[in-house]
PDB file of C-alpha atoms in Angstrom:
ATOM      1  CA  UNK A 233     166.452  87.867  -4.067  1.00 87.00           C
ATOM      2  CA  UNK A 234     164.410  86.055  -1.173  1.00 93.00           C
ATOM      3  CA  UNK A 235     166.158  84.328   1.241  1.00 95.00           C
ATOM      4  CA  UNK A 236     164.896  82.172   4.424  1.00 97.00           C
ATOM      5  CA  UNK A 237     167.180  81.409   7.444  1.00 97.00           C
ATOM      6  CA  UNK A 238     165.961  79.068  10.237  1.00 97.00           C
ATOM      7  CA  UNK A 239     167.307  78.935  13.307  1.00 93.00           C
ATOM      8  CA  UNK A 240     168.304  76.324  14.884  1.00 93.00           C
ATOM      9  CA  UNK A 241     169.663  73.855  11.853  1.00 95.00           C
ATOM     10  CA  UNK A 242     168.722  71.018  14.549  1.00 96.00           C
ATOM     11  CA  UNK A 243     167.213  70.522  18.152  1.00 95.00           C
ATOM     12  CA  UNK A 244     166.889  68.054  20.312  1.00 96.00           C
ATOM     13  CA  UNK A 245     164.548  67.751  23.547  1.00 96.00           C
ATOM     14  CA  UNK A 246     162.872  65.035  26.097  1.00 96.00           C
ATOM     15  CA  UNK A 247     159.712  64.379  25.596  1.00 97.00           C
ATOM     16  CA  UNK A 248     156.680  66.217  26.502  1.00 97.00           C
ATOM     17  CA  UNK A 249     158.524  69.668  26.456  1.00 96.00           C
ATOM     18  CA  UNK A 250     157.530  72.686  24.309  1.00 97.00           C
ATOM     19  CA  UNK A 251     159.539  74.115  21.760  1.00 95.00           C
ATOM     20  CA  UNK A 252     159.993  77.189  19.216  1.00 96.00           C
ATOM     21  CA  UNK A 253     161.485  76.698  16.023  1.00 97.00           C
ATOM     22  CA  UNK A 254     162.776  80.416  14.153  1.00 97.00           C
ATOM     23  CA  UNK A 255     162.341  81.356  10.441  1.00 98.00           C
ATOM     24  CA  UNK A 256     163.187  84.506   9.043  1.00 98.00           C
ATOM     25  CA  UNK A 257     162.648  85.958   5.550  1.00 97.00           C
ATOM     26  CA  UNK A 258     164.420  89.026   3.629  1.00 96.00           C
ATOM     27  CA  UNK A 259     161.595  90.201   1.685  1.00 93.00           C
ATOM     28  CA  UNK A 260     158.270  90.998   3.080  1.00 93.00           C
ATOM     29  CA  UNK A 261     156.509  90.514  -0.832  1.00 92.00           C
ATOM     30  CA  UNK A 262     155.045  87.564  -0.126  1.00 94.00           C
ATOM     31  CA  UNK A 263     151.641  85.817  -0.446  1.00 92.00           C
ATOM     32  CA  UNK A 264     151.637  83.192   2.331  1.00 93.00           C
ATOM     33  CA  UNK A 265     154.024  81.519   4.414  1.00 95.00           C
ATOM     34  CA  UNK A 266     154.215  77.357   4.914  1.00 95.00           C
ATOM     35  CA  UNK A 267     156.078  75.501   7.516  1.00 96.00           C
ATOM     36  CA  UNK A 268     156.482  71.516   6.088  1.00 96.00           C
ATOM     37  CA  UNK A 269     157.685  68.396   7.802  1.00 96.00           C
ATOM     38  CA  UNK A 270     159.789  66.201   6.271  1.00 94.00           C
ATOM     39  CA  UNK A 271     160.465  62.182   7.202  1.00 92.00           C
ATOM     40  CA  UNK A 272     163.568  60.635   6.240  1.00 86.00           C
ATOM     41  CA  UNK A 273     163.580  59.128   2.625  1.00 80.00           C
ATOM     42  CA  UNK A 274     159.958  61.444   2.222  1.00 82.00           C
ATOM     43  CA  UNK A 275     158.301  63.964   0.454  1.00 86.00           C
ATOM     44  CA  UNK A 276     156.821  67.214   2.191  1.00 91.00           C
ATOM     45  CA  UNK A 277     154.113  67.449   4.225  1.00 90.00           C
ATOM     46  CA  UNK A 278     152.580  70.939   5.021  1.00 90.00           C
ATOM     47  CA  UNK A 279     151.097  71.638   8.176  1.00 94.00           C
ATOM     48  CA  UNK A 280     150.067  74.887   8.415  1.00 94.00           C
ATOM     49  CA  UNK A 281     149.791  77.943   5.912  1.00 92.00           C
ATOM     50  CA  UNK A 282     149.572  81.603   6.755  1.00 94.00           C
ATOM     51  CA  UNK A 283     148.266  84.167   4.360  1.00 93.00           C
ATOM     52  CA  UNK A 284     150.074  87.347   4.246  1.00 93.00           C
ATOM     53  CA  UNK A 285     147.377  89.489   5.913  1.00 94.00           C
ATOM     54  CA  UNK A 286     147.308  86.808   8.844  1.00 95.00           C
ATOM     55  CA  UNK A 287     148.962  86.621  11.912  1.00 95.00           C
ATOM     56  CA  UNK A 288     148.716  82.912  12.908  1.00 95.00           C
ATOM     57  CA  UNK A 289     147.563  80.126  12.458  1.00 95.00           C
ATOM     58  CA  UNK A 290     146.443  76.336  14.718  1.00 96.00           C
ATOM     59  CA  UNK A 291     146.568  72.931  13.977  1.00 95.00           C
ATOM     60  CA  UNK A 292     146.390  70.866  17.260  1.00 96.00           C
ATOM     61  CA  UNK A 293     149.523  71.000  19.154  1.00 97.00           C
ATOM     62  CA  UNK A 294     151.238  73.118  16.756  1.00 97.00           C
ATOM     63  CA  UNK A 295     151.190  76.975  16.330  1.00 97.00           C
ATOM     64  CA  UNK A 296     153.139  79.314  13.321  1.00 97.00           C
ATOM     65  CA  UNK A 297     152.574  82.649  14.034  1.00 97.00           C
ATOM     66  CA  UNK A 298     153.787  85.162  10.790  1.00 97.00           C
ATOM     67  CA  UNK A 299     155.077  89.229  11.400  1.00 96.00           C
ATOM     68  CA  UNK A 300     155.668  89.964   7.819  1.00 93.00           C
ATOM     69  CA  UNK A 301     156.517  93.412   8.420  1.00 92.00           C
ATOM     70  CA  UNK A 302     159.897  92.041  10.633  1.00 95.00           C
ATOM     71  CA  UNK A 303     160.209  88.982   8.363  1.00 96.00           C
ATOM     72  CA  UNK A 304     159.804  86.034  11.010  1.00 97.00           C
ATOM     73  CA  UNK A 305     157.893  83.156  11.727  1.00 98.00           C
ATOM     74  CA  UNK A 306     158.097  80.988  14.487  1.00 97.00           C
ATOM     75  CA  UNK A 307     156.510  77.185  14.864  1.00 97.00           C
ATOM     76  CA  UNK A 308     155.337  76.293  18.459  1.00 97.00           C
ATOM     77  CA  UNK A 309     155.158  72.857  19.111  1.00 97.00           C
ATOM     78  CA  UNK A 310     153.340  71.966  22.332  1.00 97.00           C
ATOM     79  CA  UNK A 311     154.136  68.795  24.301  1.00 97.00           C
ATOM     80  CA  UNK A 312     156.501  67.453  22.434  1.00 97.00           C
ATOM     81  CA  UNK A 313     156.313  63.426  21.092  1.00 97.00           C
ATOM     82  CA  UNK A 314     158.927  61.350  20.105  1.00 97.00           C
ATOM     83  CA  UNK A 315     156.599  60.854  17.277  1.00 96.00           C
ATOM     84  CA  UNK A 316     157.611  64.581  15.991  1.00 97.00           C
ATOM     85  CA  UNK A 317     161.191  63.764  15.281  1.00 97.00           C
ATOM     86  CA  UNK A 318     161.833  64.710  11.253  1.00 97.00           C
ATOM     87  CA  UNK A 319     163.362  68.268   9.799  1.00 96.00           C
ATOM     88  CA  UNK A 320     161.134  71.021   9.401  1.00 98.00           C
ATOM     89  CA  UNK A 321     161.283  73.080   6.518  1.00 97.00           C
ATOM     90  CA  UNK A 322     159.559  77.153   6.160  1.00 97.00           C
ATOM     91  CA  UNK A 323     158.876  78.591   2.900  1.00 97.00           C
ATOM     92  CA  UNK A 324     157.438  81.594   1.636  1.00 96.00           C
ATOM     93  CA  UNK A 325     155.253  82.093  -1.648  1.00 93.00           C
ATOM     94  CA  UNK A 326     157.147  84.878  -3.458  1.00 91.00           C
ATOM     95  CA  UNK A 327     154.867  87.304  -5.294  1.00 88.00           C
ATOM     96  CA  UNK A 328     156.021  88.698  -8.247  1.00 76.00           C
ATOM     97  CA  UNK A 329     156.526  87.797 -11.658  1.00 71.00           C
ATOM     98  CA  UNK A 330     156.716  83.222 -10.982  1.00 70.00           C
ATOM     99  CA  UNK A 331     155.382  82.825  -7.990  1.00 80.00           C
ATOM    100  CA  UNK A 332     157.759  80.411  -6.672  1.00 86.00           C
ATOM    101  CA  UNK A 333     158.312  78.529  -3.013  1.00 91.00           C
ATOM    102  CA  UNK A 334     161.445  79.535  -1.454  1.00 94.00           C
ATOM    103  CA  UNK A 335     162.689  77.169   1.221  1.00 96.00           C
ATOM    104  CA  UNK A 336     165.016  77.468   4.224  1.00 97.00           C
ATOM    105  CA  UNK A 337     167.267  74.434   5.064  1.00 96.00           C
ATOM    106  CA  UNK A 338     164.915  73.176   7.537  1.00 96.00           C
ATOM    107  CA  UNK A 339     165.568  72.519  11.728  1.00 97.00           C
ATOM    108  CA  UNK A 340     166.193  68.391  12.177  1.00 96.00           C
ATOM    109  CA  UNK A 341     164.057  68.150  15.650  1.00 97.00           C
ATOM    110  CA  UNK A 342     164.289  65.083  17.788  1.00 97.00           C
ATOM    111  CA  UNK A 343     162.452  64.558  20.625  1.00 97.00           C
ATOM    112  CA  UNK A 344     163.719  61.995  22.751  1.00 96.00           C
ATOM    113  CA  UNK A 345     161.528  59.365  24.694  1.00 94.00           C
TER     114      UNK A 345
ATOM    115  CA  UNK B  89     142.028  61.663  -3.776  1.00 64.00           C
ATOM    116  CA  UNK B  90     145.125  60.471  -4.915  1.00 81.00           C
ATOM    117  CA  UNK B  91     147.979  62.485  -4.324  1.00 92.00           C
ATOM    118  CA  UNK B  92     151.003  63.589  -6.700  1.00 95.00           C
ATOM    119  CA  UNK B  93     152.663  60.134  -8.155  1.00 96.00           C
ATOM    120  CA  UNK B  94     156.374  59.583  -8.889  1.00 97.00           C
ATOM    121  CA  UNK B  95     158.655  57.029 -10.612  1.00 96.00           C
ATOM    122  CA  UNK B  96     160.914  55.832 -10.238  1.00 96.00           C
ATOM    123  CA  UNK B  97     161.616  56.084  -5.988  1.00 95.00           C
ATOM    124  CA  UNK B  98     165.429  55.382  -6.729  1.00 96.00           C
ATOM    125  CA  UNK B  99     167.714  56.001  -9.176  1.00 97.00           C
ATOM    126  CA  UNK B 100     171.309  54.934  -9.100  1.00 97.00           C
ATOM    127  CA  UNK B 101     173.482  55.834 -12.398  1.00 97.00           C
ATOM    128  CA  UNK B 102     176.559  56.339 -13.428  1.00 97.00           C
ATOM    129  CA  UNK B 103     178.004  59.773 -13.973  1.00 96.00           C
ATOM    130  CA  UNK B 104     177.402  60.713 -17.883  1.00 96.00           C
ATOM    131  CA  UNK B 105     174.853  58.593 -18.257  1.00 97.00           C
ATOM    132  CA  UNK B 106     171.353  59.878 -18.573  1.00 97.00           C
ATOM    133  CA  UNK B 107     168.057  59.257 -16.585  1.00 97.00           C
ATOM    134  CA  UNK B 108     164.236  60.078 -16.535  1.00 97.00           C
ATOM    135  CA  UNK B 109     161.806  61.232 -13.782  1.00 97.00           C
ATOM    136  CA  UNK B 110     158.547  60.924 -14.029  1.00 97.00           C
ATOM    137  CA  UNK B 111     155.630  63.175 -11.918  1.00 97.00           C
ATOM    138  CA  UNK B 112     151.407  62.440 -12.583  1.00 97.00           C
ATOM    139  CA  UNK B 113     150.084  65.380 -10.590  1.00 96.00           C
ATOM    140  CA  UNK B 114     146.458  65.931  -8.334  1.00 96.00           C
ATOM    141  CA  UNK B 115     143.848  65.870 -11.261  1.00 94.00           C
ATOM    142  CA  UNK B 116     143.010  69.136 -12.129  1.00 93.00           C
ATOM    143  CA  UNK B 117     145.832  70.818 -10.879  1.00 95.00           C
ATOM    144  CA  UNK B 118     146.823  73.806 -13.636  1.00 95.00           C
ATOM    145  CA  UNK B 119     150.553  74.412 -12.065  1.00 94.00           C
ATOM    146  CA  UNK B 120     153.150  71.732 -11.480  1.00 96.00           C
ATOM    147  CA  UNK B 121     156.791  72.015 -10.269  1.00 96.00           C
ATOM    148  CA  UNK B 122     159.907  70.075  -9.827  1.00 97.00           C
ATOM    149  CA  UNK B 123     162.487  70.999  -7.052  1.00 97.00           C
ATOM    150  CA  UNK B 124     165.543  69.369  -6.670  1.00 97.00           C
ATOM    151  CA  UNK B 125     166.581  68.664  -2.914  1.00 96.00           C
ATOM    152  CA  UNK B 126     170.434  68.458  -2.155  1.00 95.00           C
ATOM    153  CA  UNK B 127     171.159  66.580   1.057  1.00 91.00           C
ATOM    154  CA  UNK B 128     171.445  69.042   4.292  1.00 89.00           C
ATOM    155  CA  UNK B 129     169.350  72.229   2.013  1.00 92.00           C
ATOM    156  CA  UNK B 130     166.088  73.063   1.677  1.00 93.00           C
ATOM    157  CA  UNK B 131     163.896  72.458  -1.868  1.00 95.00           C
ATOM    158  CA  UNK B 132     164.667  74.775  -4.609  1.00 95.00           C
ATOM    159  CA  UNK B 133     162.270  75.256  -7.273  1.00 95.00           C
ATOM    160  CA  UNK B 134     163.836  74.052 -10.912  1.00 97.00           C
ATOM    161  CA  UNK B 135     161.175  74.548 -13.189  1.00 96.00           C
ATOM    162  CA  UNK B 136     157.304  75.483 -12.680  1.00 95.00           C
ATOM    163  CA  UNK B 137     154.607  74.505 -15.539  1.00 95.00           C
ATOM    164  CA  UNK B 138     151.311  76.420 -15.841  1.00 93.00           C
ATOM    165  CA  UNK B 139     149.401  73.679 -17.717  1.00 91.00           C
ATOM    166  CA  UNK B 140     151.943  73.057 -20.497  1.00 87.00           C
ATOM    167  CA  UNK B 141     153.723  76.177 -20.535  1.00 92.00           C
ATOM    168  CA  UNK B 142     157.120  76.982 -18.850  1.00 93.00           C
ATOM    169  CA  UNK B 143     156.058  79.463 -16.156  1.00 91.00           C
ATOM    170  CA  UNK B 144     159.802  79.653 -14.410  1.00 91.00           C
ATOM    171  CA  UNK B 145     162.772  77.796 -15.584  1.00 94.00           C
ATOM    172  CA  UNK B 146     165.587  80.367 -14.077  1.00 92.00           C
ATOM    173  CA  UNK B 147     167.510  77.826 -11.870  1.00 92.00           C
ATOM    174  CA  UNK B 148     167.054  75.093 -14.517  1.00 95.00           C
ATOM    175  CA  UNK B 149     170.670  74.036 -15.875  1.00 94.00           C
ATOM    176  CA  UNK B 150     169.745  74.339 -19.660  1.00 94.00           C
ATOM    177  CA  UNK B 151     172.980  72.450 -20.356  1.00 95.00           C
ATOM    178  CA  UNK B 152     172.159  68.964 -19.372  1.00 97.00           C
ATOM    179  CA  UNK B 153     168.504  69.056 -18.191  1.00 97.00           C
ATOM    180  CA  UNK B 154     165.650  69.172 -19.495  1.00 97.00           C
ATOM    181  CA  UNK B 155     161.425  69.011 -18.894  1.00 97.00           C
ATOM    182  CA  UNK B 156     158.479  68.628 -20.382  1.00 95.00           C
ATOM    183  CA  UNK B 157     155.020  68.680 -19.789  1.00 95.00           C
ATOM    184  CA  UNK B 158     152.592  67.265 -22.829  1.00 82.00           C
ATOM    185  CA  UNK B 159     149.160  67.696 -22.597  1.00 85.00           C
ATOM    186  CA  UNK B 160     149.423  70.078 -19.642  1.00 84.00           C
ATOM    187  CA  UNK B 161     148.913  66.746 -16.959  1.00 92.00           C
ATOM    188  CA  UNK B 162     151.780  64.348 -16.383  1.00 95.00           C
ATOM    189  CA  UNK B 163     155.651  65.403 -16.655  1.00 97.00           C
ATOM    190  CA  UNK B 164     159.111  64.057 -17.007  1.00 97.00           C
ATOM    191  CA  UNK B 165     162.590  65.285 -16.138  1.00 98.00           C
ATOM    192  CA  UNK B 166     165.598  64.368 -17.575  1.00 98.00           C
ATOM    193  CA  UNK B 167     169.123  64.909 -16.979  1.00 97.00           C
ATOM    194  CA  UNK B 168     171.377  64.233 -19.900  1.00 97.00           C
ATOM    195  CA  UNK B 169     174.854  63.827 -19.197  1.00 96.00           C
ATOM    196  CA  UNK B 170     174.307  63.675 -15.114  1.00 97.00           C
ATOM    197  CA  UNK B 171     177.305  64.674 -13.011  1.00 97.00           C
ATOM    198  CA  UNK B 172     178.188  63.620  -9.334  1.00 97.00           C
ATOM    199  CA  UNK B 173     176.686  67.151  -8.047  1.00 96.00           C
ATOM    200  CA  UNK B 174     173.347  66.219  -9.566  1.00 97.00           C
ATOM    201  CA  UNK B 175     172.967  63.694  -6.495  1.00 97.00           C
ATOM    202  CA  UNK B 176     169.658  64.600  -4.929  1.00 96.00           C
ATOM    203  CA  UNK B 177     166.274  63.707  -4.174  1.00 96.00           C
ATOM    204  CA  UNK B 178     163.925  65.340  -7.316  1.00 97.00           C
ATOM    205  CA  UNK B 179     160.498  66.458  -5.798  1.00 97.00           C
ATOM    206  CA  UNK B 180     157.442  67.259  -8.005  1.00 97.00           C
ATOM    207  CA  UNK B 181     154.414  69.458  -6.694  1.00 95.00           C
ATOM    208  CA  UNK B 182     151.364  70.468  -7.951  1.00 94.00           C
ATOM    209  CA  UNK B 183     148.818  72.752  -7.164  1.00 92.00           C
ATOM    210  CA  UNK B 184     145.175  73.955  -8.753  1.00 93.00           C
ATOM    211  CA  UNK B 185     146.870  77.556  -9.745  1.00 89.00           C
ATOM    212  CA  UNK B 186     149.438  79.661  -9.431  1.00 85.00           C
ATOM    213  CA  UNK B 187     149.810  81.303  -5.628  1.00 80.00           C
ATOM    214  CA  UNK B 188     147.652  77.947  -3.939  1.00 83.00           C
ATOM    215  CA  UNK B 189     148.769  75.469  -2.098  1.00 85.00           C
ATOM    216  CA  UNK B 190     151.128  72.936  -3.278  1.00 89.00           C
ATOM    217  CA  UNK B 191     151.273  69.479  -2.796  1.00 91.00           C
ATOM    218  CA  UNK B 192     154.358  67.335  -3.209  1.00 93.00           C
ATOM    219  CA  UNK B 193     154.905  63.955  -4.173  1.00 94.00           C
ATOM    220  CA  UNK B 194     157.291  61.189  -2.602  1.00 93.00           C
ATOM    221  CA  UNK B 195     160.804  62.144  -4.575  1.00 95.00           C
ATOM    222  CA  UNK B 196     162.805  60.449  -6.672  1.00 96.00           C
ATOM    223  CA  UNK B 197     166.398  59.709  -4.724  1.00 96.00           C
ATOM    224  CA  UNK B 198     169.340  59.534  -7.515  1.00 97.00           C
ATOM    225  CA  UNK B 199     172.735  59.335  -6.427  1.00 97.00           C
ATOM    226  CA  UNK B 200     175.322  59.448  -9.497  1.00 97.00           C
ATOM    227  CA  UNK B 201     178.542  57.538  -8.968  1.00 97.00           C
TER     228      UNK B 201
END
């Protein structure tokens, strides 16, 4: 059974620093890894996806990098903005008989002004 | 183009009473999901839909809810009686296929007194 863990459950920073946030994974069958943010009383928003046969992946200031063979992912956020205060949630795309999303419990970031 | 819809936003009921959620997902999207969301955990997937058949319905509680999706487009969720540990915020996804990228609506926020 797949299970995510990410490390830590919350953060919080001053503005303008860089910051790492951990996910880890127990099965290495998957088809793509997604790291979400989530705004109080929202839905999900993705911001990046990495196929299984990639290693990373850019979107501005923010970086997921994905060593399926270990299991982990980590989210680099550069220059942190008060603006990028909500929870971030990883999942991974099971393959497999229902190919089904499988979340971690997310890390609450706030990044104070 | 118009994202996944839901109804309603919030949903306050009293324990054994019933309620309805309702998902329209992205046009043209084959797959469709609902995840329920307990406060403090990650998503986790309840049911998955390829067009109007039941793809995945493992982690579904059989008991008391139930879903449907007619016509292979829009869906509804019910939960019939609903009990205090049903409290949650109901997400519904879509996606053009199995294995692509899914795309989640608002939520529906119940809380059962």
């Amino acid at each position: 059974k797949q299970e995510v863990t990410q490390i830590p459950a919350a953060l919080s920073v001053p503005e303008g620093e860089n910051l790492v946030l951990n996910c880890s994974f127990t099965d290495s069958a998957i088809y793509n890894l997604q790291w979400f943010r989530q705004d109080p009383g929202k839905g999900l928003t993705s911001l990046l996806l990495i196929q299984s046969s990639q290693r990373e992946q850019t979107s501005g200031r923010l970086n997921a990098s994905l060593d399926k063979s270990s299991g982990r992912s980590t989210l680099y956020i550069a220059a942190s903005q008060p603006g990028d205060s909500a929870t971030y949630l990883c999942a991974v795309l099971t393959q497999g008989g229902s190919e089904k999303l499988v979340f971690g419990k997310g890390t609450k970031l706030t990044v104070n002004p | 183009e118009a994202g996944v819809a839901q109804s309603p936003r919030y949903k306050i009921i009293e324990k054994r009473q019933s309620v309805a959620f309702w998902c329209n997902p992205i046009s043209g999207h084959a797959t469709l999901y609902w995840y329920q969301q307990i406060l403090g955990q990650g998503p986790k997937l309840l049911i998955q839909f390829q067009n109007n058949g039941v793809v995945d319905d493992s982690q579904l509680p059989k008991d008391r809810f139930s879903a449907e999706r007619l016509k292979g487009v829009d869906s509804t969720l019910k939960i019939q009686p609903a009990k205090l540990e049903d409290s949650a915020v109901y997400l519904c996804a879509s996606s053009r296929d199995r294995a692509e990228t899914q795309y989640f609506g608002p939520g529906t926020r119940l809380l059962v007194l």
